[in-house]
mmCIF file of C-alpha atoms in Angstrom:
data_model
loop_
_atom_site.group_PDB
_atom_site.id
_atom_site.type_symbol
_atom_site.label_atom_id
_atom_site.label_comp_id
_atom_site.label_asym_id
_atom_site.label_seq_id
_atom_site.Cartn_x
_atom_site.Cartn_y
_atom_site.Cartn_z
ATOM 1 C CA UNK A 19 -63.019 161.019 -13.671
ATOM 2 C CA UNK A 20 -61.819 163.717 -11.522
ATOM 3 C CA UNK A 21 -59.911 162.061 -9.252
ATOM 4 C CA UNK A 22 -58.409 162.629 -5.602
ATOM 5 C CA UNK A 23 -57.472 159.643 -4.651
ATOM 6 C CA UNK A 24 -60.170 159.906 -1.967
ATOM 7 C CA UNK A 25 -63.402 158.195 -1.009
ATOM 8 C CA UNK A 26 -65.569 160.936 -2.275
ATOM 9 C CA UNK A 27 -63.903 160.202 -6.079
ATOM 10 C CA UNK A 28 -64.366 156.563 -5.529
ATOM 11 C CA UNK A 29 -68.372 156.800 -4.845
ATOM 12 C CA UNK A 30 -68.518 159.069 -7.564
ATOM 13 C CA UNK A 31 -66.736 156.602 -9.961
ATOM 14 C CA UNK A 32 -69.132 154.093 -8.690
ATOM 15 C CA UNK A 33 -72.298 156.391 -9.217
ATOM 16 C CA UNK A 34 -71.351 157.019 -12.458
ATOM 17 C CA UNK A 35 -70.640 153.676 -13.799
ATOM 18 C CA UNK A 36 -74.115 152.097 -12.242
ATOM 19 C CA UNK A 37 -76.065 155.097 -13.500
ATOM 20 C CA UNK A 38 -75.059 153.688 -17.277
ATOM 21 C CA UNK A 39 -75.050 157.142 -19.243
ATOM 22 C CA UNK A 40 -70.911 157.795 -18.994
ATOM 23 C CA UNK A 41 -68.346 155.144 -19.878
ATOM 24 C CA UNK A 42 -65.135 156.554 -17.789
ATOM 25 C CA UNK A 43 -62.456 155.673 -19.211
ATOM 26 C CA UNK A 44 -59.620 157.013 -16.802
ATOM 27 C CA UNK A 45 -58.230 159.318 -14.110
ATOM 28 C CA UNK A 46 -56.832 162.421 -14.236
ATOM 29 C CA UNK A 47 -54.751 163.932 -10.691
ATOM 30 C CA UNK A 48 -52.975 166.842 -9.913
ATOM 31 C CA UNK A 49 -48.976 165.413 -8.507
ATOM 32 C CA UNK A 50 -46.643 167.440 -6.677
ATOM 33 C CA UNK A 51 -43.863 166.895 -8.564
ATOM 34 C CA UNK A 52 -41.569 167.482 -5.692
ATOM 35 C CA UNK A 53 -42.439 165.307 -3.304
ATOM 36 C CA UNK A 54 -43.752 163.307 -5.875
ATOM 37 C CA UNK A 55 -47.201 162.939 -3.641
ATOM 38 C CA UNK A 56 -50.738 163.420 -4.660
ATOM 39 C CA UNK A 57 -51.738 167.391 -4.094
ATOM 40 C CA UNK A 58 -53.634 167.986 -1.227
ATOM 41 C CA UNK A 59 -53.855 164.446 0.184
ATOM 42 C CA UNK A 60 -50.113 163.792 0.507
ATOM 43 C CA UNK A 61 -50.577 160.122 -1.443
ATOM 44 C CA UNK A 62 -47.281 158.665 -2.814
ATOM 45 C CA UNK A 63 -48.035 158.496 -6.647
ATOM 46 C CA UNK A 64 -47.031 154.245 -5.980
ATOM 47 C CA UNK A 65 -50.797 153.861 -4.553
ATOM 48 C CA UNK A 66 -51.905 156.215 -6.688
ATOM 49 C CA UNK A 67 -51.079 154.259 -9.740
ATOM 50 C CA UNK A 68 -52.096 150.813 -7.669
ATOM 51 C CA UNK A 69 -55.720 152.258 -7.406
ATOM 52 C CA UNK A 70 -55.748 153.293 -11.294
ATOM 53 C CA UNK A 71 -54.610 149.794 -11.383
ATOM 54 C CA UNK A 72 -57.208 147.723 -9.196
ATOM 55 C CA UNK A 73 -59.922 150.277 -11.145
ATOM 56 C CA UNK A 74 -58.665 148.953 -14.204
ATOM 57 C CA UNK A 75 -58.293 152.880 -15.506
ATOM 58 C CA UNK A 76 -55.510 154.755 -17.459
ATOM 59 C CA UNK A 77 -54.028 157.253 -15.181
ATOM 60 C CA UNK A 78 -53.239 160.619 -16.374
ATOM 61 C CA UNK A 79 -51.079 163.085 -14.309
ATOM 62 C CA UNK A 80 -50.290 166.501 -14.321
ATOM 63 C CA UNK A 81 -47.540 167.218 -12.258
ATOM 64 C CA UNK A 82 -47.030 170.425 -10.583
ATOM 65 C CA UNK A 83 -44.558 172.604 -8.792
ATOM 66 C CA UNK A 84 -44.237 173.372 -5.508
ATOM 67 C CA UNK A 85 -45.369 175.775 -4.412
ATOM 68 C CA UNK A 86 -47.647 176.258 -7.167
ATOM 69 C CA UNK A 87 -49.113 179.589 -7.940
ATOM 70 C CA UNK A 88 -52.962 179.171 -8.776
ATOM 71 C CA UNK A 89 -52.428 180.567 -12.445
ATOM 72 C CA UNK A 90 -49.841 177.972 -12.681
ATOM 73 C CA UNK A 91 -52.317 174.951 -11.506
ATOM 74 C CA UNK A 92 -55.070 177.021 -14.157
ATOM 75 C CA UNK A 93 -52.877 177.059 -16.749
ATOM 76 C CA UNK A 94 -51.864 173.211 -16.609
ATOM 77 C CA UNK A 95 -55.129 171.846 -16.144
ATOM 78 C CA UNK A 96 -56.200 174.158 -19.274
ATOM 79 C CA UNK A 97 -54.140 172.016 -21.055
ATOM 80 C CA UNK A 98 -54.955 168.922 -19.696
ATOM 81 C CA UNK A 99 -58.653 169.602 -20.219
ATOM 82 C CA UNK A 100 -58.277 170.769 -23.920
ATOM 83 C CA UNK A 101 -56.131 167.789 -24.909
ATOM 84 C CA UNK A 102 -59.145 165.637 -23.129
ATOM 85 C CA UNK A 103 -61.415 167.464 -25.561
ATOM 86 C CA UNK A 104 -59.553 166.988 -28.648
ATOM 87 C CA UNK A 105 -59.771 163.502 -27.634
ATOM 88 C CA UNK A 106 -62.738 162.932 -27.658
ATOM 89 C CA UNK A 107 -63.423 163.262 -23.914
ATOM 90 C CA UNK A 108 -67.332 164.552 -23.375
ATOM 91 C CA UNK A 109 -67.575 164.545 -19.670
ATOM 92 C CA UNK A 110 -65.765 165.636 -16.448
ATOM 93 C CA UNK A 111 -66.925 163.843 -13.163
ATOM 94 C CA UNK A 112 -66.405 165.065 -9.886
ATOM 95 C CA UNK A 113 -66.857 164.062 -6.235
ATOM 96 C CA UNK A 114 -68.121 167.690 -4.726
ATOM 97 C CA UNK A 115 -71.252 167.114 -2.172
ATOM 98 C CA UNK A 116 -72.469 170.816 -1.491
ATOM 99 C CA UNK A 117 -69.957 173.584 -1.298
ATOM 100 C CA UNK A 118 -71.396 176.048 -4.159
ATOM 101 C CA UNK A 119 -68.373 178.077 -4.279
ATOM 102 C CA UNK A 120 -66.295 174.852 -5.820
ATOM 103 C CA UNK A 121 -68.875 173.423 -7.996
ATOM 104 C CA UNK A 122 -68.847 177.330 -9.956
ATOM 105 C CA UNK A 123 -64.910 177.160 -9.712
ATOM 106 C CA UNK A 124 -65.061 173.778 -11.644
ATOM 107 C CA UNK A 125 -67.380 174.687 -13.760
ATOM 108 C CA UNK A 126 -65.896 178.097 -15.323
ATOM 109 C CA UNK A 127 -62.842 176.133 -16.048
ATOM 110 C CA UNK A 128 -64.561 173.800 -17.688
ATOM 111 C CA UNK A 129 -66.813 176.434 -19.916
ATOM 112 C CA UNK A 130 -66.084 176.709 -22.905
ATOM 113 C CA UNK A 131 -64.134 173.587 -23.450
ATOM 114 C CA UNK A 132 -66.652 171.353 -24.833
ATOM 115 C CA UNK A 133 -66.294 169.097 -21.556
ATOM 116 C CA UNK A 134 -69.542 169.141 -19.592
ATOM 117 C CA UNK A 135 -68.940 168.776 -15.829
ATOM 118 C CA UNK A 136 -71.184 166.264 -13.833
ATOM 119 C CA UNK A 137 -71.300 166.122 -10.151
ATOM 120 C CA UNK A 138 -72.933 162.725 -9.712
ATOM 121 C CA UNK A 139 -73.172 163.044 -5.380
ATOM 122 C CA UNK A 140 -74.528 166.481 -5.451
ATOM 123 C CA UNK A 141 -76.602 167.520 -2.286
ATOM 124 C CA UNK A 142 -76.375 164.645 -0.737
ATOM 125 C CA UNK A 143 -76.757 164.506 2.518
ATOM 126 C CA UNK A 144 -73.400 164.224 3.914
ATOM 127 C CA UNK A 145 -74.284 161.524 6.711
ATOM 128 C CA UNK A 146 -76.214 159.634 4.307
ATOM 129 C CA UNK A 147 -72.839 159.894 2.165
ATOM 130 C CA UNK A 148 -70.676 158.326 4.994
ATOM 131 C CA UNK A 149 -73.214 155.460 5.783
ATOM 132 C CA UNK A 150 -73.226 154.534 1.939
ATOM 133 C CA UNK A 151 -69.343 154.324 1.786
ATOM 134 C CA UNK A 152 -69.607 152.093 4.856
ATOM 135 C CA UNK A 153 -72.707 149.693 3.671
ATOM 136 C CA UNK A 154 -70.444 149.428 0.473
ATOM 137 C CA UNK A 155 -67.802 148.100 1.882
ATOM 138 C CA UNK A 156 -65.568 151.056 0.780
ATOM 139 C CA UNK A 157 -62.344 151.153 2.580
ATOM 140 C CA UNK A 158 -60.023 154.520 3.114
ATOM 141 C CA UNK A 159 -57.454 155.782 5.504
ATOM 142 C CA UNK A 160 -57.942 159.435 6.571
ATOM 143 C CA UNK A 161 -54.299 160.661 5.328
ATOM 144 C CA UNK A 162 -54.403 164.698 5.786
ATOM 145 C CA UNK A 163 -56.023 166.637 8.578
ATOM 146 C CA UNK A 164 -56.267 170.189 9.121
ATOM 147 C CA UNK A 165 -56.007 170.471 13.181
ATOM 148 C CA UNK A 166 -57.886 174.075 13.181
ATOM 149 C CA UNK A 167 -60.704 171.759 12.862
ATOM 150 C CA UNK A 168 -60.748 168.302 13.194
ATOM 151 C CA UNK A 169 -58.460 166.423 15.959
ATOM 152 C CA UNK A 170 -55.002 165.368 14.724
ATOM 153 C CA UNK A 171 -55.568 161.799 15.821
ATOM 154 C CA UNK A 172 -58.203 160.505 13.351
ATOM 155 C CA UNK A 173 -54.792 161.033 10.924
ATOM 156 C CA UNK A 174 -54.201 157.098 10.113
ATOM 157 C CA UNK A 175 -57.078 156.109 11.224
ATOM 158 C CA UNK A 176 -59.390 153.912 9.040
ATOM 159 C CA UNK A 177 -62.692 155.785 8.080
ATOM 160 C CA UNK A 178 -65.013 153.182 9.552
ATOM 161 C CA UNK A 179 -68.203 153.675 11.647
ATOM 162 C CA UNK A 180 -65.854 154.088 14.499
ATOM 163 C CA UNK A 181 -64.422 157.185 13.394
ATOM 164 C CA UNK A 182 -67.876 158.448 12.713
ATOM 165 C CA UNK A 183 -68.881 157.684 15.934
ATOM 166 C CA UNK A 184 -65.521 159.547 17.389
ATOM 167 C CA UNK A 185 -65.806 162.800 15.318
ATOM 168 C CA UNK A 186 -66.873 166.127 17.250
ATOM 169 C CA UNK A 187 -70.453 167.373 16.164
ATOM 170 C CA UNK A 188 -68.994 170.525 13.973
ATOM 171 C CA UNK A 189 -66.812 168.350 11.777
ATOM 172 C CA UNK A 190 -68.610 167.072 8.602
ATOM 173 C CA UNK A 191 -68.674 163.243 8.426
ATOM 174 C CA UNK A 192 -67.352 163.632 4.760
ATOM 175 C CA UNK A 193 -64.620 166.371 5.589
ATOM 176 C CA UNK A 194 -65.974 168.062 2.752
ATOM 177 C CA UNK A 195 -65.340 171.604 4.578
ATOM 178 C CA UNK A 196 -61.843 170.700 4.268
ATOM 179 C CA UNK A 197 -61.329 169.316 8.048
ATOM 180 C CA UNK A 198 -59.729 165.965 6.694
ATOM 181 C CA UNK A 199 -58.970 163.735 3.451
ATOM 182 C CA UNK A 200 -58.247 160.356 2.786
ATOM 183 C CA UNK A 201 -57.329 157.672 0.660
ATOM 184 C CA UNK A 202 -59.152 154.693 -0.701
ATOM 185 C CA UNK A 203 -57.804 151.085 -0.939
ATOM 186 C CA UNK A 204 -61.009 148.905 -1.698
ATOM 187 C CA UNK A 205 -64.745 148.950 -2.716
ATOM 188 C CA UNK A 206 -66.766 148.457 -5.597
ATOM 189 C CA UNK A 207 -64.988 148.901 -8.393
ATOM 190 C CA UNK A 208 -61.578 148.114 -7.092
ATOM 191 C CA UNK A 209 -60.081 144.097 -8.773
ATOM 192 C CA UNK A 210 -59.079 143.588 -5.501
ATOM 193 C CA UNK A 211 -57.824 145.503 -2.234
ATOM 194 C CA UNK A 212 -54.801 147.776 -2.121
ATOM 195 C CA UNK A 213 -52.733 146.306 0.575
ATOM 196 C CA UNK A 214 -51.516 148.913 2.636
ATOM 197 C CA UNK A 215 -49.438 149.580 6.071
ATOM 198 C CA UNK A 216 -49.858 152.877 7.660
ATOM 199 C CA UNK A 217 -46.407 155.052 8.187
ATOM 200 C CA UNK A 218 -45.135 157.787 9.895
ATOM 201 C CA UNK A 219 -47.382 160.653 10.908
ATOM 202 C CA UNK A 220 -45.973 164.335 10.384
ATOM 203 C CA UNK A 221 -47.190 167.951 10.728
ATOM 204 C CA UNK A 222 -46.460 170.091 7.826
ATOM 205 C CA UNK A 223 -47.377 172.981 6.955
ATOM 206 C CA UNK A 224 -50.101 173.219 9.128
ATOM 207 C CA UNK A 225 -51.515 169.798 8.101
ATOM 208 C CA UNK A 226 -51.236 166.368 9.396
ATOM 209 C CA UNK A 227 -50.494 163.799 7.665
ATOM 210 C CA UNK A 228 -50.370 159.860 7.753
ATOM 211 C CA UNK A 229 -47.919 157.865 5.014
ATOM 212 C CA UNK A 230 -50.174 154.756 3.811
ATOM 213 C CA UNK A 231 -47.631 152.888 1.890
ATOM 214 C CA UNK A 232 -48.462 149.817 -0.654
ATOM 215 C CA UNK A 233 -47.689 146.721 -0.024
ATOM 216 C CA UNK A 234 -49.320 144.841 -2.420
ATOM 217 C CA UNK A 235 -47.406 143.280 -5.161
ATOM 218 C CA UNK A 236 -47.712 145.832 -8.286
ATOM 219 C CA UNK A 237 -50.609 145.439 -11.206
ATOM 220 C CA UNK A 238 -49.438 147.182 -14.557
ATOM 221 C CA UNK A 239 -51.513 149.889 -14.703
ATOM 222 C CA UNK A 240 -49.054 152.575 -16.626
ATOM 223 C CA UNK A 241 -49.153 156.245 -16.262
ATOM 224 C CA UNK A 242 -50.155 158.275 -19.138
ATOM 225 C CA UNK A 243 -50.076 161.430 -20.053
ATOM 226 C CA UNK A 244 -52.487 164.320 -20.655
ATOM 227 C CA UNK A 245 -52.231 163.816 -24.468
ATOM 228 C CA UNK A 246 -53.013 160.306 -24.064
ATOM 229 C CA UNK A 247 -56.875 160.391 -23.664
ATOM 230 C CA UNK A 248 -59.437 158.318 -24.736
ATOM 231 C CA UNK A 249 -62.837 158.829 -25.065
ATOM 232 C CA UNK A 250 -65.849 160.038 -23.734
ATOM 233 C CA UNK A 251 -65.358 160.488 -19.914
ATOM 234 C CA UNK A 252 -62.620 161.303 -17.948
ATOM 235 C CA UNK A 253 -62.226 163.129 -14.328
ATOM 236 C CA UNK A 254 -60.003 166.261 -13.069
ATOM 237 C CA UNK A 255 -58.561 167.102 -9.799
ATOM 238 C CA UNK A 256 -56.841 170.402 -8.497
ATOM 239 C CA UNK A 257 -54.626 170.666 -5.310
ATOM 240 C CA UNK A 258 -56.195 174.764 -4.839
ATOM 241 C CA UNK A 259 -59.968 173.961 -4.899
ATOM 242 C CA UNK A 260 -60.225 170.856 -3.206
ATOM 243 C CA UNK A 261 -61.453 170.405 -0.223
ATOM 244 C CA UNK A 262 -63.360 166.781 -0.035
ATOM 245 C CA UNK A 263 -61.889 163.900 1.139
#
């Protein structure tokens, strides 16, 4: 499963695995290995592996540099994808609602390799996206914004029909043009809720973001590696493409 750490991977997850025809069988995320943070998002890789935990999923990381050149992230996730494939991996499933320009990104990586990508929220409609996560019970904390076009605020806030309600009319209710991201702590397919406290807020690099630190006592869910797949389907995620939530 490709896997952001966000709400849009977790309603994908949970899409897939009620639709019946993929069994995924773990996570795969891009790392900065720096700051030792989930790329993009700015998640500390502790509640990254206490989702793959409460989702009862192996969790398979590519780290990265930073900064990261784009043929550096390509050439990584080459590898990553072609020791999926020799394992047996079938499928790739992503989170992506509508912007055509990723969805053809995603899938000339993947041609070729034997892995068919599947895009189980495709063309939804984004509201009817954000009212599903809600009815669901999912729960996430907006941790990156990008201030150009969404208001620095909603950074640490809970994405909740509040925050809906509070978001001006050009910023999608998803984020998926890239205004904000979050992370997810409960829903579905989560054991049980990530218990989480929300930390300082920073502005870096032209992004703001929240810390949401774990506090929930730690479920062994061990960090694999690329060469540790197991069939049939498994998720990717990529720090230079993404821009979903």
């Amino acid at each position: 499963m490709s896997w952001s750490s966000g709400k849009d991977s977790a309603l994908a997850l949970h899409e897939a695995r009620i639709a019946g025809e993929l069994d995924v069988v773990g996570l795969l995320t891009t790392v900065n290995g720096s700051f030792d943070r989930v790329a993009m998002h700015g998640v500390r890789r502790a509640l990254l592996e206490a989702q793959a935990a409460a989702l009862g999923l192996p969790l398979h990381i590519v780290e990265l540099p930073w900064p990261c050149p784009n043929e550096v992230y390509e050439q990584r996730m080459a590898v990553a994808i072609d020791a999926a494939r020799r394992s047996g991996i079938e499928a790739m499933v992503f989170g992506d609602l509508f912007l055509e320009d990723i969805r053809h990104y995603r899938e000339a990586a993947l041609e070729g390799s034997g892995l068919t990508p599947v895009f189980p929220l495709w063309l939804r409609p984004t509201p009817e996206v954000a009212r599903t996560l809600i009815t669901l019970d999912f729960r996430a904390v907006v941790v990156c914004v990008d201030p150009a076009q969404a208001p620095r605020a909603i950074a640490g806030r809970w994405y909740d029909a509040s925050l809906l309600d509070d978001l001006p009319s050009g910023v999608d209710p998803c984020g998926e043009n890239g205004e904000f991201h979050t992370v997810v702590v409960d829903g579905p397919e989560f054991a049980s809720p990530v218990d989480v406290e929300i930390g300082e807020v920073v502005e870096r690099d032209g992004f703001v973001f929240a810390d949401v630190i774990p506090t929930s006592p730690p479920l062994v869910a061990p960090a694999t590696t690329p060469e540790q797949f197991q069939p049939d389907a498994i998720s990717g995620h990529g720090p230079q493409k993404d821009r979903r939530g």
